[in-house]
mmCIF file of C-alpha atoms in Angstrom:
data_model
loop_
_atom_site.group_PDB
_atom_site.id
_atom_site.type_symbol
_atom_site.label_atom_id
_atom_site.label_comp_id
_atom_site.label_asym_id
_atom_site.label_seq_id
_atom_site.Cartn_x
_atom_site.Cartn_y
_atom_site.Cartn_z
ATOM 1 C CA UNK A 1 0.000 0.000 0.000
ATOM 2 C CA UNK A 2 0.575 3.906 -0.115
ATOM 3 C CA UNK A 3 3.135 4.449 2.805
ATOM 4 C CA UNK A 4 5.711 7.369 3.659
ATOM 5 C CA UNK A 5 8.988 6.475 5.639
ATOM 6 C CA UNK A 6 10.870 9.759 7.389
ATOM 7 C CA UNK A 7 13.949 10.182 8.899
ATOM 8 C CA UNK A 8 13.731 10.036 12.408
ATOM 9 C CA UNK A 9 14.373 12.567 14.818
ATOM 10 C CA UNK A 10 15.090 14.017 17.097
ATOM 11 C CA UNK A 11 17.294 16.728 14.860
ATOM 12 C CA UNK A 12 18.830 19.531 17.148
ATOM 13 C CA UNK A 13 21.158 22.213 15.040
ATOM 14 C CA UNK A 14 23.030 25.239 15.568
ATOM 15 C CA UNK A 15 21.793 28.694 14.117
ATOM 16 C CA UNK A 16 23.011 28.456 10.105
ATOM 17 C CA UNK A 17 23.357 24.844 10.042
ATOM 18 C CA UNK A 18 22.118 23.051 6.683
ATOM 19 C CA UNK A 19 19.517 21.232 7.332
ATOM 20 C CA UNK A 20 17.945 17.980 5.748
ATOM 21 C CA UNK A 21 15.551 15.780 6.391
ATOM 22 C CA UNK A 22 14.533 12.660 4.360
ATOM 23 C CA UNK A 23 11.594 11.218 3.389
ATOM 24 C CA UNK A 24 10.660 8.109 0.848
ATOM 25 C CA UNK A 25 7.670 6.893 -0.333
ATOM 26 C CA UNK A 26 5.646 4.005 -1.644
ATOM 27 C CA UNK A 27 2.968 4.405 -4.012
ATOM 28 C CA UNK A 28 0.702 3.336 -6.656
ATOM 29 C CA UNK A 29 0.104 5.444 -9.373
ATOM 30 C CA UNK A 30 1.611 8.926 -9.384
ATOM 31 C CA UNK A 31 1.471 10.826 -6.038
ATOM 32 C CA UNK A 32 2.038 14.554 -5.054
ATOM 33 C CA UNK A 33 3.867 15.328 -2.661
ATOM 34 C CA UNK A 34 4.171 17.567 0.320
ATOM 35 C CA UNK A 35 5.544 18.388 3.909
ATOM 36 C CA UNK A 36 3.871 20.120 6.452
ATOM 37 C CA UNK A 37 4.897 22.022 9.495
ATOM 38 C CA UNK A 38 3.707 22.326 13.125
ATOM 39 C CA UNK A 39 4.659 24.686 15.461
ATOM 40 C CA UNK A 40 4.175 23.963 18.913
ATOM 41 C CA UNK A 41 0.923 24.267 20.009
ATOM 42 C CA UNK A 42 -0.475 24.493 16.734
ATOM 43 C CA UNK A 43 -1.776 22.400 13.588
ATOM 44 C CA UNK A 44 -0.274 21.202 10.740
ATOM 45 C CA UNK A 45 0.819 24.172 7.629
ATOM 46 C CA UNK A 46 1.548 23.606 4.408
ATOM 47 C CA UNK A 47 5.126 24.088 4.049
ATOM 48 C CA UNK A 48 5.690 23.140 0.222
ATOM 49 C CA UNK A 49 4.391 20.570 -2.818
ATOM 50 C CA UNK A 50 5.511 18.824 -5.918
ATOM 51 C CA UNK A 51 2.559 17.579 -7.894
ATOM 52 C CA UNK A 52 5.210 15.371 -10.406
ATOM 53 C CA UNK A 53 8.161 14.015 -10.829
ATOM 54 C CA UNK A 54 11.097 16.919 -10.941
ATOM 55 C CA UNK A 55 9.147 19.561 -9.891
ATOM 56 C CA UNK A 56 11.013 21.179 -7.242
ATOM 57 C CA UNK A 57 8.742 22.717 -4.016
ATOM 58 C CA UNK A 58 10.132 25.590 -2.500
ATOM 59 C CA UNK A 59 8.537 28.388 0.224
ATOM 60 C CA UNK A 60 10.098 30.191 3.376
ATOM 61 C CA UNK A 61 14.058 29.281 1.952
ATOM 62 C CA UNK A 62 12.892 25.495 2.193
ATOM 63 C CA UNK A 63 13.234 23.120 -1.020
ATOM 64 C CA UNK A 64 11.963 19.919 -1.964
ATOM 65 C CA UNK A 65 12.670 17.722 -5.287
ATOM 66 C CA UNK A 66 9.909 14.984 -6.540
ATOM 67 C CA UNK A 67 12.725 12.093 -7.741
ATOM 68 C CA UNK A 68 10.698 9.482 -9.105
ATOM 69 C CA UNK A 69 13.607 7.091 -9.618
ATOM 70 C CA UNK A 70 14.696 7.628 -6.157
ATOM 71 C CA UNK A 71 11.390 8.013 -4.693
ATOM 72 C CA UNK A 72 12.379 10.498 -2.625
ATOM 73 C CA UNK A 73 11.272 14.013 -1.550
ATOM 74 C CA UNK A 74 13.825 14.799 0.651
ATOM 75 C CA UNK A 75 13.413 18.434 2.893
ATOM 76 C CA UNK A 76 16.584 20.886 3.182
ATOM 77 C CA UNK A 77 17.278 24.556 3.699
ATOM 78 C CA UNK A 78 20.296 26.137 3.773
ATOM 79 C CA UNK A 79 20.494 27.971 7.331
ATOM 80 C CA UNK A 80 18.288 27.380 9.896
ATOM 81 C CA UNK A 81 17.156 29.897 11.924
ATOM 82 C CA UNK A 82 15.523 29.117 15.740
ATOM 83 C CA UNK A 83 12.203 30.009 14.450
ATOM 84 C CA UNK A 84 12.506 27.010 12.253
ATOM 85 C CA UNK A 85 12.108 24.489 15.181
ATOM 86 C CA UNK A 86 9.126 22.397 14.732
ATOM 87 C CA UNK A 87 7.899 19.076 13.950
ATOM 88 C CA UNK A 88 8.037 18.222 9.929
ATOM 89 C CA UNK A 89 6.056 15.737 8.422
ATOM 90 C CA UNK A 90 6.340 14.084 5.198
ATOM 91 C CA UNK A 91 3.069 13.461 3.246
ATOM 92 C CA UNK A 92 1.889 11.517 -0.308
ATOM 93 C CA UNK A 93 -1.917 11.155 -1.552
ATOM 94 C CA UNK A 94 -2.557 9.589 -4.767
ATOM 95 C CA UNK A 95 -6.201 9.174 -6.390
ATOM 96 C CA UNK A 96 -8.058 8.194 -3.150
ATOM 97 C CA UNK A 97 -9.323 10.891 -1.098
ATOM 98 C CA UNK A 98 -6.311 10.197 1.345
ATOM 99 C CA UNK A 99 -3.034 12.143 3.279
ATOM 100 C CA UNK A 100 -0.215 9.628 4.200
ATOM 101 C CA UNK A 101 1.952 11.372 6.575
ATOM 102 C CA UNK A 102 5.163 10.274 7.752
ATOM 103 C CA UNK A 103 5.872 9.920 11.473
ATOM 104 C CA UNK A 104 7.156 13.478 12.026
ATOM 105 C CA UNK A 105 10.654 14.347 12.683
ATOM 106 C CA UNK A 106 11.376 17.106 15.144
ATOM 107 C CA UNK A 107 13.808 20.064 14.608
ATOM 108 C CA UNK A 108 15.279 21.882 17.376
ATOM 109 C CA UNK A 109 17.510 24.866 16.367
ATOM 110 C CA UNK A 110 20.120 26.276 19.248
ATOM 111 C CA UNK A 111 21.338 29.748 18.565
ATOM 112 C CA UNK B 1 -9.927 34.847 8.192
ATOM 113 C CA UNK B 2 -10.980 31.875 10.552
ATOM 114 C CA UNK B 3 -10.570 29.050 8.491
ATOM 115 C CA UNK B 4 -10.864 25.840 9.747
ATOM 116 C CA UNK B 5 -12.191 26.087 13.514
ATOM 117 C CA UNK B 6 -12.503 23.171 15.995
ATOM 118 C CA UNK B 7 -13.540 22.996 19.393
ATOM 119 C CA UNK B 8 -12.911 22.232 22.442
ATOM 120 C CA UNK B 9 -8.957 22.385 22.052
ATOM 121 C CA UNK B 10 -9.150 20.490 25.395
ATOM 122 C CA UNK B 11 -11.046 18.129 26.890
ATOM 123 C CA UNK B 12 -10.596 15.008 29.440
ATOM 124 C CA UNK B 13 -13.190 12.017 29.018
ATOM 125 C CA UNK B 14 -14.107 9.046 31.594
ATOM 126 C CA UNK B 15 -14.160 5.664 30.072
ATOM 127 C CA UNK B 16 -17.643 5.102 28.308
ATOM 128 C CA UNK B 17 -18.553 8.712 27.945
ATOM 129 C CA UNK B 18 -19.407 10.194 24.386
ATOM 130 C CA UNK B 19 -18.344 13.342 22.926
ATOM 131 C CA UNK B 20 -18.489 15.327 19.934
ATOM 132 C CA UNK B 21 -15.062 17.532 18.298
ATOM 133 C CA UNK B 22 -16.778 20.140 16.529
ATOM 134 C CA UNK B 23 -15.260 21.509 13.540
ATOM 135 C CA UNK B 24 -16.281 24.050 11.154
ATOM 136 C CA UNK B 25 -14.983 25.841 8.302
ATOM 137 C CA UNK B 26 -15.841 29.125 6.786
ATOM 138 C CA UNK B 27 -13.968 28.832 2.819
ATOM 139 C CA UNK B 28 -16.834 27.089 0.912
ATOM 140 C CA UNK B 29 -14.614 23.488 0.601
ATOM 141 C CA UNK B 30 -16.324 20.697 -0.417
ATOM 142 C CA UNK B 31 -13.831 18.257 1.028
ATOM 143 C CA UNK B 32 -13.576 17.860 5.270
ATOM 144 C CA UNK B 33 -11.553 14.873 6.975
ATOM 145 C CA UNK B 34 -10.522 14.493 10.591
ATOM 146 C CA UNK B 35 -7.271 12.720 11.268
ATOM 147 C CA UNK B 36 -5.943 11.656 14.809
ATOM 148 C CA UNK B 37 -1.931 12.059 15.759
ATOM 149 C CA UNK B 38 -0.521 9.758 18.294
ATOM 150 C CA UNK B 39 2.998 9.594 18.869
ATOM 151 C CA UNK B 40 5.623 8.278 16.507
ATOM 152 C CA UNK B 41 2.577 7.098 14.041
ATOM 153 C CA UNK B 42 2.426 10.403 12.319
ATOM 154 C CA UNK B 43 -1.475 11.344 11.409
ATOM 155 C CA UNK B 44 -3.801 8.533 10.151
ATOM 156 C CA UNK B 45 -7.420 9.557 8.574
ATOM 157 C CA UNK B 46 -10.459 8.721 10.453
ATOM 158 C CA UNK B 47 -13.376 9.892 8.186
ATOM 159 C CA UNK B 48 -13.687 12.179 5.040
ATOM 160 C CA UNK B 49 -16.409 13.474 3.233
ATOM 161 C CA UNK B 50 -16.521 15.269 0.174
ATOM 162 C CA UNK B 51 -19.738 17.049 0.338
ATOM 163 C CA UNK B 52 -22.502 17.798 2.144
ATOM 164 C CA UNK B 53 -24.530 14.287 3.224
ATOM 165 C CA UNK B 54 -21.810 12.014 2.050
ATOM 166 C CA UNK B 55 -19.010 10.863 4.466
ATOM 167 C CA UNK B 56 -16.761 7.764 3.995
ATOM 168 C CA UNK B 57 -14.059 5.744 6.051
ATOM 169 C CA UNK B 58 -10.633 6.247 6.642
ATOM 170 C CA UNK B 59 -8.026 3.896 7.430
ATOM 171 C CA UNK B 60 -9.028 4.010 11.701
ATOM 172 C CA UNK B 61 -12.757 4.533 11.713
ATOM 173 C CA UNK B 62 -13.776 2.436 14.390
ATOM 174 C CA UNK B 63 -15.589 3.948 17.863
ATOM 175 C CA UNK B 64 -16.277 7.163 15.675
ATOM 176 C CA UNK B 65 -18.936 8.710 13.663
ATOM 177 C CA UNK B 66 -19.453 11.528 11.583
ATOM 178 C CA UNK B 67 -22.202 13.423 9.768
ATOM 179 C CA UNK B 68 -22.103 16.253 7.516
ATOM 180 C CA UNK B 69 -25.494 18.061 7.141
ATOM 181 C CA UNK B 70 -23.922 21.127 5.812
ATOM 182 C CA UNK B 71 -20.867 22.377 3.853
ATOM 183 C CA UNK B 72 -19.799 24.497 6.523
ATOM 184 C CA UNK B 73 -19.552 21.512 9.552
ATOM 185 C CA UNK B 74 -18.120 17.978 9.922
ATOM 186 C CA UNK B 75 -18.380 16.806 13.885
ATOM 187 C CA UNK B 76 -16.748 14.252 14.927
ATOM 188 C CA UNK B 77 -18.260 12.232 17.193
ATOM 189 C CA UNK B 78 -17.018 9.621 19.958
ATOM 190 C CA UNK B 79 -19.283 6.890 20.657
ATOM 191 C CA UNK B 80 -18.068 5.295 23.827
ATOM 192 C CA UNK B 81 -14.582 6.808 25.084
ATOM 193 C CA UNK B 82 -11.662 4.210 25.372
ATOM 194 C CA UNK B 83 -8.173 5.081 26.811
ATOM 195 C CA UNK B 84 -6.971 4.168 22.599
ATOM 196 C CA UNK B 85 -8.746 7.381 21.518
ATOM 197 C CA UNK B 86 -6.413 9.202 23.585
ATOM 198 C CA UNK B 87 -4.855 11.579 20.989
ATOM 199 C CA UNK B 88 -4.550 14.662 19.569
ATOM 200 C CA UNK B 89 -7.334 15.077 16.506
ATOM 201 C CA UNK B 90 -7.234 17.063 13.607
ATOM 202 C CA UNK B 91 -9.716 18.498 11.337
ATOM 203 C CA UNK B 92 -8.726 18.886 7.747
ATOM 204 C CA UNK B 93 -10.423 21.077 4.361
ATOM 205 C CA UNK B 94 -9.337 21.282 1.098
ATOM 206 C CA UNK B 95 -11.383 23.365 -2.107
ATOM 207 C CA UNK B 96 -11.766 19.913 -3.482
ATOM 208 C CA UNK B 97 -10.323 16.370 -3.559
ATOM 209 C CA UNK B 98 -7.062 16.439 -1.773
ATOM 210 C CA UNK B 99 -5.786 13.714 -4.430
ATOM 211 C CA UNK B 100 -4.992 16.601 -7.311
ATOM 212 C CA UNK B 101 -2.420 18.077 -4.991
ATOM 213 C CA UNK B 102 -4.844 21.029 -3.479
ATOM 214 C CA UNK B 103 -3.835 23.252 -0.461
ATOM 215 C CA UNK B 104 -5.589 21.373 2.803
ATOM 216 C CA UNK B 105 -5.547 23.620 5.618
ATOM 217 C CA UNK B 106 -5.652 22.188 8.993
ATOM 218 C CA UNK B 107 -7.358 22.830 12.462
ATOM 219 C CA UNK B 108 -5.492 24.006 15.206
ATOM 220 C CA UNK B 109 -6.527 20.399 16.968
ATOM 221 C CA UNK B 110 -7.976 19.248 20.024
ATOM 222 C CA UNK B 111 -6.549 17.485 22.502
ATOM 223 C CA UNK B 112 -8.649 14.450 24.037
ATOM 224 C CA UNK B 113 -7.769 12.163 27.045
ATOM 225 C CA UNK B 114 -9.561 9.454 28.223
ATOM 226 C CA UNK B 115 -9.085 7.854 31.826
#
């Protein structure tokens, strides 16, 4: 079945780091893509998507690539700042009304 | 600019008691899901609908129901409380299905225990 697999955290990093997390998938069909943000205390946000394969998501200095023949949509950004710290979660959904998400891996950033 | 609202954010349940998570959005989407988050399982779906008076199963549906009589609204409701339904729940909207890769814009959740 339709399954997402996430690195697991904890991740703590220093101010400026480079920071990646990666996620895989498993899926029928052709899936987009996303990863979602919470902050603590809150719900999930749309951080970026890829609807196919090579499209490249990008928002708040964050990127994602779609690599179909990896089948991979690993997370990065450059330099983390502190206000970056919060849970990340991977997510695929195909042609079935559904969200896989991906455990969650949580970022703290230290200045 | 409320979005997607959902109440109570907190609430503590004895064994056997029912409940409903209210949750209500104000952008006109025809799709609505609620999804619960327990620890180290990421979310998993509980029910969806994808317009008024239809709903349909997710992957943990059982010991909830769900009705939607409007667009606007899609409770939640808990049966007969267990200690498993201990979580944090989520409710979910998108403009349409969320399979074409459309925006879904979360709840700020609500966080259930049951002793």
């Amino acid at each position: 079945g339709d399954s997402v697999t996430q690195m697991e955290g904890p991740v703590t990093l220093s101010e400026e780091a480079f920071l990646t997390i990666n996620c895989t998938y498993t899926a029928t069909g052709y899936p987009s893509l996303f990863w979602y943000v919470q902050y603590p205390g809150e719900g999930l946000q749309l951080l970026l998507k890829a609807t196919k394969a090579d499209d490249k998501g990008s928002n708040k200095g964050f990127e994602a690539t779609y690599r179909k023949e990896t089948t991979s949509f690993h997370l990065e950004k450059g330099s983390v700042q502190v206000s970056d710290s919060a849970v990340y979660f991977c997510a695929l959904s195909t042609g079935a009304n559904n969200l896989f998400f991906g455990t969650g891996t949580r970022l703290t950033v230290i200045p | 600019n409320a979005g997607v609202t959902q109440t109570p954010k907190f609430q503590v349940l004895k064994t056997g008691q029912s409940m409903t998570l209210q949750c209500a959005q104000d952008m006109n989407h025809e799709y609505m899901s609620w999804y619960r988050q327990d620890p180290g399982m990421g979310l998993r779906l509980i029910h969806y609908s994808v317009g008024a008076g239809i709903t349909d199963q997710g992957e943990v549906p059982n010991g909830y129901n769900v009705s939607r009589s409007t667009t606007e609204d899609f409770p939640l409701r808990l049966l007969s409380a267990a200690p498993s339904q201990t979580s944090v729940y989520f409710c979910a909207s998108s403009y349409s299905r969320q399979a074409a890769g459309n925006t879904i814009y979360f709840g700020e959740g609500s966080w259930l225990t049951v002793v």
